Short mmCIF file of C-alpha atoms in Angstrom, two decimals:
data_model
loop_
_atom_site.label_atom_id
_atom_site.label_comp_id
_atom_site.label_asym_id
_atom_site.label_seq_id
_atom_site.Cartn_x
_atom_site.Cartn_y
_atom_site.Cartn_z
CA UNK G 1 5.21 -18.75 150.93
CA UNK G 2 4.09 -21.45 153.36
CA UNK G 3 6.42 -24.01 151.81
CA UNK G 4 9.39 -21.67 152.29
CA UNK G 5 8.55 -21.17 155.96
CA UNK G 6 8.46 -24.93 156.54
CA UNK G 7 11.77 -25.35 154.71
CA UNK G 8 13.46 -22.87 157.07
CA UNK G 9 14.39 -24.51 160.39
CA UNK G 10 14.62 -21.13 162.09
CA UNK G 11 11.23 -19.87 160.87
CA UNK G 12 9.31 -23.06 161.61
CA UNK G 13 11.16 -23.39 164.92
CA UNK G 14 10.08 -19.93 166.07
CA UNK G 15 6.48 -20.44 164.94
CA UNK G 16 6.30 -23.90 166.53
CA UNK G 17 7.66 -22.55 169.80
CA UNK G 18 5.11 -19.71 169.90
CA UNK G 19 2.30 -22.15 169.13
CA UNK G 20 3.55 -24.56 171.81
CA UNK G 21 3.66 -21.83 174.49
CA UNK G 22 0.14 -20.61 173.65
CA UNK G 23 -1.28 -24.14 173.46
CA UNK G 24 0.42 -25.41 176.61
CA UNK G 25 -0.66 -22.28 178.52
CA UNK G 26 -4.25 -22.89 177.44
CA UNK G 27 -3.86 -26.50 178.58
CA UNK G 28 -2.74 -25.42 182.06
CA UNK G 29 -5.38 -22.69 182.27
CA UNK G 30 -8.06 -25.29 181.55
CA UNK G 31 -6.83 -27.37 184.49
CA UNK G 32 -6.96 -24.31 186.73
CA UNK G 33 -10.39 -23.20 185.53
CA UNK G 34 -11.92 -26.65 185.97
CA UNK G 35 -10.42 -27.02 189.44
CA UNK G 36 -11.88 -23.62 190.37
CA UNK G 37 -15.32 -24.67 189.10
CA UNK G 38 -15.13 -27.75 191.34
CA UNK G 39 -14.30 -25.64 194.39
CA UNK G 40 -10.49 -25.53 194.50
CA UNK G 41 -9.07 -21.99 194.58
CA UNK G 42 -5.40 -23.07 194.88
CA UNK G 43 -4.45 -22.23 191.29
CA UNK G 44 -6.31 -18.93 191.38
CA UNK G 45 -4.65 -17.90 194.66
CA UNK G 46 -1.24 -18.58 193.08
CA UNK G 47 -2.00 -16.55 189.96
CA UNK G 48 -2.37 -19.55 187.66
CA UNK G 49 -5.98 -18.97 186.64
CA UNK G 50 -4.86 -17.04 183.57
CA UNK G 51 -4.01 -17.51 179.90
CA UNK G 52 -0.88 -15.39 180.37
CA UNK G 53 2.02 -17.72 179.41
CA UNK G 54 4.36 -16.00 181.86
CA UNK G 55 2.39 -17.51 184.75
CA UNK G 56 2.86 -21.04 183.38
CA UNK G 57 6.38 -21.03 181.89
CA UNK G 58 8.96 -23.30 183.48
CA UNK G 59 12.49 -22.05 182.73
CA UNK G 60 13.92 -25.52 182.12
CA UNK G 61 10.97 -27.23 180.47
CA UNK G 62 9.55 -24.26 178.53
CA UNK G 63 12.71 -22.36 177.57
CA UNK G 64 16.02 -24.20 177.97
CA UNK G 65 15.09 -27.66 176.66
CA UNK G 66 13.03 -26.42 173.65
CA UNK G 67 15.94 -24.16 172.61
CA UNK G 68 18.37 -27.09 172.92
CA UNK G 69 15.99 -29.21 170.82
CA UNK G 70 15.71 -26.47 168.18
CA UNK G 71 19.48 -25.96 167.95
CA UNK G 72 20.67 -29.57 168.16
CA UNK G 73 17.69 -31.53 166.87
CA UNK G 74 17.86 -33.75 169.97
CA UNK G 75 14.35 -34.92 170.94
CA UNK G 76 13.48 -33.73 174.45
CA UNK G 77 10.30 -33.44 176.49
CA UNK G 78 9.19 -29.87 177.14
CA UNK G 79 6.66 -28.84 179.74
CA UNK G 80 5.01 -25.96 181.55
CA UNK G 81 4.69 -25.61 185.33
CA UNK G 82 2.03 -28.00 186.59
CA UNK G 83 -1.05 -26.23 187.90
CA UNK G 84 -1.31 -26.69 191.69
CA UNK G 85 -4.46 -28.55 192.64
CA UNK G 86 -5.72 -29.55 196.09
CA UNK G 87 -8.20 -32.38 195.41
CA UNK G 88 -9.34 -32.31 199.05
CA UNK G 89 -11.30 -29.18 198.15
CA UNK G 90 -13.38 -31.20 195.67
CA UNK G 91 -16.79 -32.61 196.53
CA UNK G 92 -15.87 -35.89 194.85
CA UNK G 93 -12.12 -36.42 195.22
CA UNK G 94 -11.47 -39.02 192.51
CA UNK G 95 -14.09 -38.00 189.94
CA UNK G 96 -13.25 -34.30 190.06
CA UNK G 97 -9.50 -35.01 189.93
CA UNK G 98 -10.06 -37.06 186.78
CA UNK G 99 -12.18 -34.31 185.21
CA UNK G 100 -9.60 -31.64 186.07
CA UNK G 101 -6.95 -33.84 184.44
CA UNK G 102 -9.11 -34.35 181.35
CA UNK G 103 -9.70 -30.59 180.96
CA UNK G 104 -6.18 -29.93 179.67
CA UNK G 105 -6.16 -32.46 176.81
CA UNK G 106 -9.74 -31.46 175.99
CA UNK G 107 -8.61 -27.83 175.54
CA UNK G 108 -5.92 -29.05 173.13
CA UNK G 109 -8.56 -31.04 171.25
CA UNK G 110 -10.73 -27.93 170.89
CA UNK G 111 -7.82 -25.86 169.54
CA UNK G 112 -6.89 -28.63 167.09
CA UNK G 113 -10.52 -29.01 165.98
CA UNK G 114 -10.91 -25.26 165.43
CA UNK G 115 -7.69 -25.11 163.38
CA UNK G 116 -8.76 -28.14 161.37
CA UNK G 117 -12.19 -26.62 160.58
CA UNK G 118 -10.65 -23.27 159.53
CA UNK G 119 -8.14 -25.00 157.24
CA UNK G 120 -10.92 -27.06 155.68
CA UNK G 121 -13.11 -23.98 155.15
CA UNK G 122 -10.23 -22.08 153.53
CA UNK G 123 -9.74 -24.91 151.05
CA UNK G 124 -13.40 -25.30 150.12
CA UNK G 125 -14.15 -24.75 146.44
CA UNK G 126 -16.16 -21.60 145.76
CA UNK G 127 -17.20 -20.92 142.16
CA UNK G 128 -14.49 -23.23 140.84
CA UNK G 129 -11.70 -21.79 143.00
CA UNK G 130 -10.47 -22.49 146.51
CA UNK G 131 -11.66 -19.95 149.05
CA UNK G 132 -8.11 -19.12 150.16
CA UNK G 133 -7.19 -18.26 146.55
CA UNK G 134 -10.19 -15.95 146.30
CA UNK G 135 -9.18 -14.26 149.54
CA UNK G 136 -5.67 -13.70 148.14
CA UNK G 137 -7.10 -12.28 144.90
CA UNK G 138 -9.37 -9.95 146.86
CA UNK G 139 -6.45 -8.66 148.93
CA UNK G 140 -4.35 -8.13 145.80
CA UNK G 141 -7.16 -6.25 144.01
CA UNK G 142 -7.84 -3.96 146.98
CA UNK G 143 -4.30 -2.72 147.46
CA UNK G 144 -3.99 -0.61 150.60
CA UNK G 145 -1.97 -0.67 153.80
CA UNK G 146 -4.26 -3.13 155.60
CA UNK G 147 -4.64 -5.53 152.68
CA UNK G 148 -0.87 -5.48 152.02
CA UNK G 149 -0.16 -6.31 155.68
CA UNK G 150 -2.68 -9.14 155.60
CA UNK G 151 -1.29 -10.45 152.32
CA UNK G 152 2.25 -10.52 153.68
CA UNK G 153 1.13 -12.05 156.98
CA UNK G 154 -1.05 -14.72 155.34
CA UNK G 155 1.70 -17.38 154.94
CA UNK G 156 2.60 -17.03 158.63
CA UNK G 157 -1.05 -17.21 159.66
CA UNK G 158 -1.62 -20.35 157.58
CA UNK G 159 1.56 -21.92 158.94
CA UNK G 160 0.41 -21.19 162.48
CA UNK G 161 -2.96 -22.79 161.76
CA UNK G 162 -1.24 -25.97 160.59
CA UNK G 163 1.04 -25.98 163.63
CA UNK G 164 -1.84 -25.27 166.03
CA UNK G 165 -3.57 -28.32 164.58
CA UNK G 166 -0.57 -30.66 164.69
CA UNK G 167 0.98 -29.51 167.98
CA UNK G 168 -2.32 -29.63 169.86
CA UNK G 169 -3.03 -33.12 168.56
CA UNK G 170 0.42 -34.11 169.84
CA UNK G 171 -0.12 -32.40 173.20
CA UNK G 172 -3.49 -34.08 173.62
CA UNK G 173 -2.22 -37.60 172.93
CA UNK G 174 0.97 -37.09 174.92
CA UNK G 175 -0.90 -35.95 178.01
CA UNK G 176 -3.43 -38.79 177.66
CA UNK G 177 -0.72 -41.47 177.91
CA UNK G 178 -2.03 -43.67 180.75
CA UNK G 179 0.70 -43.38 183.37
CA UNK G 180 1.84 -40.83 185.95
CA UNK G 181 2.42 -37.95 186.15
CA UNK G 182 0.51 -37.28 182.93
CA UNK G 183 -3.19 -36.42 182.82
CA UNK G 184 -3.97 -39.81 181.33
CA UNK G 185 -2.53 -41.43 184.45
CA UNK G 186 -4.99 -39.62 186.71
CA UNK G 187 -7.84 -40.45 184.37
CA UNK G 188 -6.78 -44.12 184.39
CA UNK G 189 -6.56 -44.08 188.20
CA UNK G 190 -10.22 -43.12 188.45
CA UNK G 191 -11.22 -46.38 186.73
CA UNK G 192 -8.88 -48.64 188.70
CA UNK G 193 -9.84 -50.95 191.55
CA UNK G 194 -8.62 -50.07 195.07
CA UNK G 195 -5.62 -52.40 194.61
CA UNK G 196 -4.94 -50.81 191.22
CA UNK G 197 -5.01 -47.36 192.79
CA UNK G 198 -2.47 -48.47 195.41
CA UNK G 199 -0.19 -49.77 192.67
CA UNK G 200 -0.60 -46.51 190.73
CA UNK G 201 0.34 -44.47 193.81
CA UNK G 202 3.51 -46.54 194.27
CA UNK G 203 4.50 -46.06 190.61
CA UNK G 204 3.72 -42.32 190.60
CA UNK G 205 7.16 -41.08 191.83
CA UNK G 206 8.84 -42.95 188.96
CA UNK G 207 6.59 -41.64 186.19
CA UNK G 208 9.23 -39.42 184.59
CA UNK G 209 11.59 -42.38 184.39
CA UNK G 210 8.95 -44.20 182.35
CA UNK G 211 8.64 -41.17 180.06
CA UNK G 212 12.36 -40.91 179.44
CA UNK G 213 12.65 -44.65 178.89
CA UNK G 214 9.98 -44.41 176.18
CA UNK G 215 11.86 -41.47 174.69
CA UNK G 216 15.27 -43.16 174.91
CA UNK G 217 14.11 -46.33 173.18
CA UNK G 218 12.35 -44.37 170.43
CA UNK G 219 8.87 -45.55 171.38
CA UNK G 220 7.50 -42.03 171.81
CA UNK G 221 8.98 -40.94 168.48
CA UNK G 222 7.30 -43.90 166.76
CA UNK G 223 3.95 -43.19 168.40
CA UNK G 224 4.03 -39.48 167.59
CA UNK G 225 5.29 -40.11 164.07
CA UNK G 226 2.23 -42.29 163.51
CA UNK G 227 -0.09 -39.69 165.05
CA UNK G 228 1.41 -36.93 162.90
CA UNK G 229 0.98 -39.04 159.76
CA UNK G 230 -2.68 -39.70 160.59
CA UNK G 231 -3.24 -36.01 161.42
CA UNK G 232 -1.85 -34.91 158.07
CA UNK G 233 -3.86 -37.60 156.29
CA UNK G 234 -7.07 -36.26 157.85
CA UNK G 235 -6.31 -32.83 156.37
CA UNK G 236 -6.29 -34.47 152.93
CA UNK G 237 -5.72 -32.11 150.02
CA UNK G 238 -6.07 -29.10 152.31
CA UNK G 239 -2.44 -29.25 153.37
CA UNK G 240 -1.27 -29.52 149.72
CA UNK G 241 -3.36 -26.48 148.80
CA UNK G 242 -1.99 -24.46 151.73
CA UNK G 243 1.58 -25.47 150.85
CA UNK G 244 1.06 -24.21 147.29
CA UNK G 245 0.49 -20.66 148.54
#
C-alpha cells in the first residue's frame, strides 16, 4: 500500500534517495549535453556526458550527508559533482553559460511534468471508475507471474512517481535560487549590468555561506515547505486516490 510506504521512514527514505540520485544525475547530464551542443567538450572528455549516476556522485554530498539526514532527520544540502564547463569554448560566453545553467533545472521540470501527467492520467475516471483501479482489477483477474509481479510492484511505482514529481520540483526551484553557485545565479548574471556582473563575481566565492545561512535560519525550509504544499495542491484529488491504494 502506498500509504504504508510513506508511513515507513526507511521505505520512503530509500525510495526518495533513489529518485534523488536519478533526478540529480539527469540534471547534471543536461548541463553536460547542452555544453557539448554549444561546443564545449570538457564534460564529455571527463566522462560526464552520461546518465550513469556513478559518474556524477559526490561521496560527501551524494552519499554521506543524505544518509546522515535520513538517520538523524537533520536538514542538510545534498549535491552531485558539478559538471565541468569551459565557457571560453562557447560562441557567446554569457548567453551560452546561462543556457547551460538553465538546462539542469529544465530537465527537472520535464521529469516533474511527466510524473504529474502520468499521475493525472492514472486517476482519470473511466466508465465510473478511476483508471488505476481498473488496472489493478485487470491485473488481479489475469493472475500469472507477470501480473502478480506488477501488482506487488505497483505501490512502489506509484510512490516513485509521486517522489519524482515532488523531488524534481524541489530540485528545480532550489537550483533556480538567484545567487552563486547555483544555476539561478548564472542565469541572473546574464541579465545584470557590467557593474552587477562585477559584484556577482565578488560574491561568488561566498555562495555556499549564503546557502547555509538560509538553511540555518530556516528560510529554505519555509520556502520548500510552501513549494511542497503548492505541488501537492496541484495534484488535487489524485494524491488522495493514489494514497488509497
